[in-house]
Amino acid sequence: MTSPVVTRLLKSNRSVVQHIETNAERLDEKLKALLKPHLRSGEKMPDFALGLTLMGRLLAAEGSELAAADDANEAEKLDDPALLRALEDANESLYKATTRAREMLAGAFTSKALASLGFKGDTPRSPDTLVRFATNVLTALDSHTLTPVDDGASVDVKKLVKRLEPARDKVHALAGDALREARELQQTQAARNSAIERAVEAFNGVAGAASALLDLVGETALAERTRPSARRSGVTQTEEEDPPVDPTPTA
């Protein structure tokens, strides 16, 4: 789905391209008729139709690049919500597994011993911090030999690790995926913004030149439909009202 801002830019882009394609030959004839009396000996009348056609092609090419860059950015944004929900769910599972491990070990060992297993302070909520916290606990469980406070107390460490380790690994993997997706979104957003800048620059130049030539030969009505807005870059005067809101966040 094309974003609102780009939709507005592309609409004006295609409108001006269409005006040029439809009227290049007629404008060429009028310009030649107007300027012919001012030719000097040895001078040749330029091909205005070809010049206008080339400018129209330039504008159309910039519009195509903008549409492609915007589509890539919109497609990249669609990947993020599902991934973030999966990360949130996995992080909640890891938090619960870590909290449960603390409770199980607290019933068998002293608070000092518990601290030596990595349970210092509150269990964090942030995925990256929680993954480090769980990793410290797993490393400590693998390297420490602790004696329960109560001879009758026991903790199945292998079962605890079996529950905690995959939960940690899942959050670690999803957090890495989320970071990669965020970077890819920044890249597609930067490419889109660059495409917007190029398209706007080309539009203002081409539409401005075309409308000026139309004014010169008396095509006032068509010039008005082609003229770039003085208030908003990249659109014609007929498209300058009620600017759309682009929901895309700035990267």
Short mmCIF file of C-alpha atoms in Angstrom, two decimals:
data_model
loop_
_atom_site.label_atom_id
_atom_site.label_comp_id
_atom_site.label_asym_id
_atom_site.label_seq_id
_atom_site.Cartn_x
_atom_site.Cartn_y
_atom_site.Cartn_z
CA MET A 1 0.00 0.00 0.00
CA THR A 2 1.43 3.36 -1.07
CA SER A 3 1.87 5.87 1.75
CA PRO A 4 -0.36 8.99 1.65
CA VAL A 5 2.47 11.47 1.02
CA VAL A 6 3.89 9.45 -1.86
CA THR A 7 0.40 8.91 -3.30
CA ARG A 8 0.00 12.70 -3.51
CA LEU A 9 3.43 13.15 -5.11
CA LEU A 10 2.86 10.41 -7.66
CA LYS A 11 -0.54 11.80 -8.62
CA SER A 12 0.98 15.17 -9.50
CA ASN A 13 3.95 13.49 -11.19
CA ARG A 14 1.72 11.43 -13.50
CA SER A 15 -0.53 14.38 -14.20
CA VAL A 16 2.35 16.52 -15.47
CA VAL A 17 3.85 13.62 -17.45
CA GLN A 18 0.48 13.13 -19.13
CA HIS A 19 0.18 16.85 -19.95
CA ILE A 20 3.64 16.78 -21.53
CA GLU A 21 3.02 13.61 -23.54
CA THR A 22 -0.32 14.92 -24.81
CA ASN A 23 0.74 18.46 -25.64
CA ALA A 24 4.45 18.31 -26.56
CA GLU A 25 3.90 18.47 -30.33
CA ARG A 26 1.31 21.24 -30.12
CA LEU A 27 3.48 23.24 -27.73
CA ASP A 28 6.45 22.72 -30.06
CA GLU A 29 4.49 24.21 -32.97
CA LYS A 30 3.37 27.22 -30.96
CA LEU A 31 6.86 27.89 -29.60
CA LYS A 32 8.39 27.67 -33.07
CA ALA A 33 5.80 30.02 -34.48
CA LEU A 34 6.39 32.46 -31.64
CA LEU A 35 10.19 32.36 -31.82
CA LYS A 36 10.83 31.92 -35.56
CA PRO A 37 10.91 35.68 -36.25
CA HIS A 38 13.84 35.96 -33.88
CA LEU A 39 16.08 33.39 -35.57
CA ARG A 40 19.30 34.84 -36.97
CA SER A 41 21.27 33.72 -39.96
CA GLY A 42 22.77 30.26 -39.50
CA GLU A 43 20.73 29.47 -36.43
CA LYS A 44 18.46 26.43 -36.22
CA MET A 45 15.22 26.19 -34.33
CA PRO A 46 15.51 23.73 -31.41
CA ASP A 47 13.28 20.67 -31.17
CA PHE A 48 11.05 21.72 -28.28
CA ALA A 49 8.93 18.58 -28.55
CA LEU A 50 11.95 16.35 -28.00
CA GLY A 51 13.13 18.45 -25.06
CA LEU A 52 9.73 18.29 -23.44
CA THR A 53 9.48 14.55 -24.10
CA LEU A 54 12.85 13.97 -22.44
CA MET A 55 11.81 16.01 -19.43
CA GLY A 56 8.61 13.97 -19.21
CA ARG A 57 10.64 10.76 -19.30
CA LEU A 58 12.90 12.07 -16.55
CA LEU A 59 9.88 12.86 -14.42
CA ALA A 60 8.29 9.46 -15.10
CA ALA A 61 11.54 7.66 -14.20
CA GLU A 62 11.82 9.52 -10.90
CA GLY A 63 8.19 8.66 -10.16
CA SER A 64 8.82 4.96 -10.82
CA GLU A 65 11.84 4.96 -8.53
CA LEU A 66 9.83 6.70 -5.82
CA ALA A 67 6.98 4.19 -6.11
CA ALA A 68 9.42 1.27 -5.86
CA ALA A 69 11.21 2.77 -2.84
CA ASP A 70 7.92 3.46 -1.09
CA ASP A 71 6.62 -0.06 -1.81
CA ALA A 72 9.82 -1.54 -0.34
CA ASN A 73 9.45 0.60 2.78
CA GLU A 74 5.78 -0.29 3.24
CA ALA A 75 6.53 -4.01 2.77
CA GLU A 76 9.31 -3.82 5.34
CA LYS A 77 6.95 -2.25 7.88
CA LEU A 78 4.52 -5.14 7.50
CA ASP A 79 7.14 -7.57 8.86
CA ASP A 80 7.59 -5.80 12.17
CA PRO A 81 4.29 -6.16 14.10
CA ALA A 82 4.18 -9.98 14.00
CA LEU A 83 7.84 -10.22 14.96
CA LEU A 84 7.43 -7.81 17.85
CA ARG A 85 4.40 -9.73 19.14
CA ALA A 86 6.38 -12.99 18.98
CA LEU A 87 9.27 -11.34 20.86
CA GLU A 88 6.90 -9.98 23.49
CA ASP A 89 5.33 -13.42 24.04
CA ALA A 90 8.69 -15.17 24.20
CA ASN A 91 10.06 -12.56 26.58
CA GLU A 92 7.09 -13.04 28.90
CA SER A 93 7.68 -16.80 28.89
CA LEU A 94 11.35 -16.31 29.72
CA TYR A 95 10.48 -13.88 32.50
CA LYS A 96 8.10 -16.42 34.04
CA ALA A 97 10.62 -19.25 33.70
CA THR A 98 13.34 -17.14 35.32
CA THR A 99 11.05 -16.05 38.14
CA ARG A 100 9.97 -19.64 38.72
CA ALA A 101 13.61 -20.76 38.83
CA ARG A 102 14.35 -18.13 41.47
CA GLU A 103 11.41 -19.32 43.57
CA MET A 104 12.48 -22.97 43.34
CA LEU A 105 16.08 -22.24 44.28
CA ALA A 106 15.10 -19.81 47.04
CA GLY A 107 13.34 -22.66 48.81
CA ALA A 108 16.49 -24.77 48.89
CA PHE A 109 19.45 -22.40 49.24
CA THR A 110 20.49 -19.37 51.27
CA SER A 111 20.11 -15.87 49.86
CA LYS A 112 23.91 -15.68 49.53
CA ALA A 113 23.97 -18.88 47.52
CA LEU A 114 21.08 -17.59 45.43
CA ALA A 115 23.03 -14.42 44.65
CA SER A 116 26.01 -16.51 43.55
CA LEU A 117 23.72 -18.14 40.98
CA GLY A 118 23.05 -14.77 39.35
CA PHE A 119 19.82 -13.87 41.14
CA LYS A 120 20.82 -10.37 42.20
CA GLY A 121 18.16 -7.70 42.33
CA ASP A 122 14.85 -7.83 40.52
CA THR A 123 14.38 -9.95 37.45
CA PRO A 124 14.62 -7.53 34.48
CA ARG A 125 11.89 -7.11 31.89
CA SER A 126 13.83 -5.79 28.90
CA PRO A 127 14.58 -8.63 26.43
CA ASP A 128 18.30 -7.90 26.06
CA THR A 129 18.81 -7.47 29.81
CA LEU A 130 16.68 -10.50 30.63
CA VAL A 131 18.66 -12.66 28.20
CA ARG A 132 21.92 -11.63 29.92
CA PHE A 133 20.36 -12.24 33.33
CA ALA A 134 19.17 -15.73 32.33
CA THR A 135 22.54 -16.51 30.74
CA ASN A 136 24.34 -15.61 33.97
CA VAL A 137 22.00 -17.90 35.89
CA LEU A 138 22.52 -20.80 33.48
CA THR A 139 26.30 -20.36 33.56
CA ALA A 140 26.28 -20.30 37.35
CA LEU A 141 24.06 -23.38 37.58
CA ASP A 142 26.50 -25.23 35.35
CA SER A 143 29.60 -24.27 37.35
CA HIS A 144 28.40 -24.19 40.99
CA THR A 145 27.92 -27.06 43.38
CA LEU A 146 25.65 -25.94 46.21
CA THR A 147 24.41 -27.70 49.28
CA PRO A 148 20.77 -27.15 50.21
CA VAL A 149 20.07 -25.48 53.57
CA ASP A 150 17.67 -28.25 54.44
CA ASP A 151 18.95 -31.81 53.95
CA GLY A 152 15.47 -32.76 52.81
CA ALA A 153 15.27 -30.01 50.20
CA SER A 154 16.16 -30.75 46.62
CA VAL A 155 16.02 -29.01 43.27
CA ASP A 156 16.11 -30.76 39.91
CA VAL A 157 18.69 -28.45 38.30
CA LYS A 158 18.69 -30.34 35.00
CA LYS A 159 14.94 -29.91 34.69
CA LEU A 160 15.24 -26.26 35.61
CA VAL A 161 17.95 -25.71 32.97
CA LYS A 162 15.94 -27.64 30.39
CA ARG A 163 13.07 -25.22 30.90
CA LEU A 164 15.11 -22.03 31.13
CA GLU A 165 17.66 -22.53 28.36
CA PRO A 166 15.31 -22.84 25.35
CA ALA A 167 13.25 -19.91 26.61
CA ARG A 168 16.44 -17.83 26.77
CA ASP A 169 17.55 -18.96 23.30
CA LYS A 170 14.19 -18.08 21.74
CA VAL A 171 14.21 -14.54 23.10
CA HIS A 172 17.85 -14.11 22.06
CA ALA A 173 17.05 -15.18 18.48
CA LEU A 174 13.90 -13.06 18.20
CA ALA A 175 15.64 -10.01 19.67
CA GLY A 176 18.35 -10.40 17.02
CA ASP A 177 15.69 -10.66 14.32
CA ALA A 178 13.95 -7.56 15.65
CA LEU A 179 17.21 -5.59 15.63
CA ARG A 180 17.91 -6.68 12.05
CA GLU A 181 14.38 -5.73 10.97
CA ALA A 182 14.75 -2.32 12.62
CA ARG A 183 17.97 -1.71 10.70
CA GLU A 184 16.37 -2.85 7.43
CA LEU A 185 13.43 -0.53 8.06
CA GLN A 186 15.84 2.37 8.60
CA GLN A 187 17.54 1.52 5.31
CA THR A 188 14.30 1.35 3.31
CA GLN A 189 13.09 4.54 4.96
CA ALA A 190 16.33 6.33 4.06
CA ALA A 191 16.04 5.09 0.47
CA ARG A 192 12.42 6.27 0.34
CA ASN A 193 13.32 9.70 1.71
CA SER A 194 16.10 10.07 -0.86
CA ALA A 195 13.70 9.04 -3.63
CA ILE A 196 11.20 11.64 -2.41
CA GLU A 197 13.86 14.36 -2.53
CA ARG A 198 14.91 13.42 -6.07
CA ALA A 199 11.30 13.14 -7.28
CA VAL A 200 10.35 16.51 -5.77
CA GLU A 201 13.40 18.21 -7.27
CA ALA A 202 12.68 16.75 -10.73
CA PHE A 203 8.98 17.61 -10.46
CA ASN A 204 9.53 21.22 -9.49
CA GLY A 205 12.02 21.69 -12.33
CA VAL A 206 10.05 19.95 -15.06
CA ALA A 207 6.62 21.20 -14.04
CA GLY A 208 8.00 24.71 -13.60
CA ALA A 209 9.62 24.71 -17.05
CA ALA A 210 6.59 23.20 -18.76
CA SER A 211 4.13 25.63 -17.16
CA ALA A 212 6.39 28.58 -18.05
CA LEU A 213 6.47 27.51 -21.71
CA LEU A 214 2.71 27.04 -21.69
CA ASP A 215 2.27 30.55 -20.26
CA LEU A 216 4.60 31.87 -22.97
CA VAL A 217 2.38 30.58 -25.78
CA GLY A 218 -0.85 31.60 -24.08
CA GLU A 219 -1.97 28.18 -22.81
CA THR A 220 -2.96 29.68 -19.47
CA ALA A 221 -5.47 27.03 -18.36
CA LEU A 222 -3.09 24.14 -19.04
CA ALA A 223 -0.25 26.06 -17.44
CA GLU A 224 -2.29 26.40 -14.26
CA ARG A 225 -2.90 22.63 -14.15
CA THR A 226 0.81 21.99 -14.69
CA ARG A 227 2.30 24.66 -12.46
CA PRO A 228 4.03 23.43 -9.26
CA SER A 229 2.59 24.62 -5.99
CA ALA A 230 4.32 27.55 -4.35
CA ARG A 231 3.20 26.28 -0.95
CA ARG A 232 4.11 22.62 -1.13
CA SER A 233 7.02 21.16 -3.08
CA GLY A 234 6.42 18.20 -5.38
CA VAL A 235 2.74 18.74 -6.24
CA THR A 236 0.75 20.85 -8.64
CA GLN A 237 -1.36 23.78 -7.50
CA THR A 238 -4.48 21.61 -7.81
CA GLU A 239 -3.06 19.12 -5.31
CA GLU A 240 -1.74 21.53 -2.71
CA GLU A 241 -4.72 21.61 -0.34
CA ASP A 242 -5.23 19.32 2.69
CA PRO A 243 -1.81 17.65 2.94
CA PRO A 244 -2.03 13.94 3.87
CA VAL A 245 -0.59 12.64 7.12
CA ASP A 246 2.17 10.10 6.56
CA PRO A 247 2.15 7.53 9.40
CA THR A 248 5.69 6.41 8.61
CA PRO A 249 7.99 7.21 11.60
CA THR A 250 11.19 9.08 10.93
CA ALA A 251 14.06 6.60 11.09
#
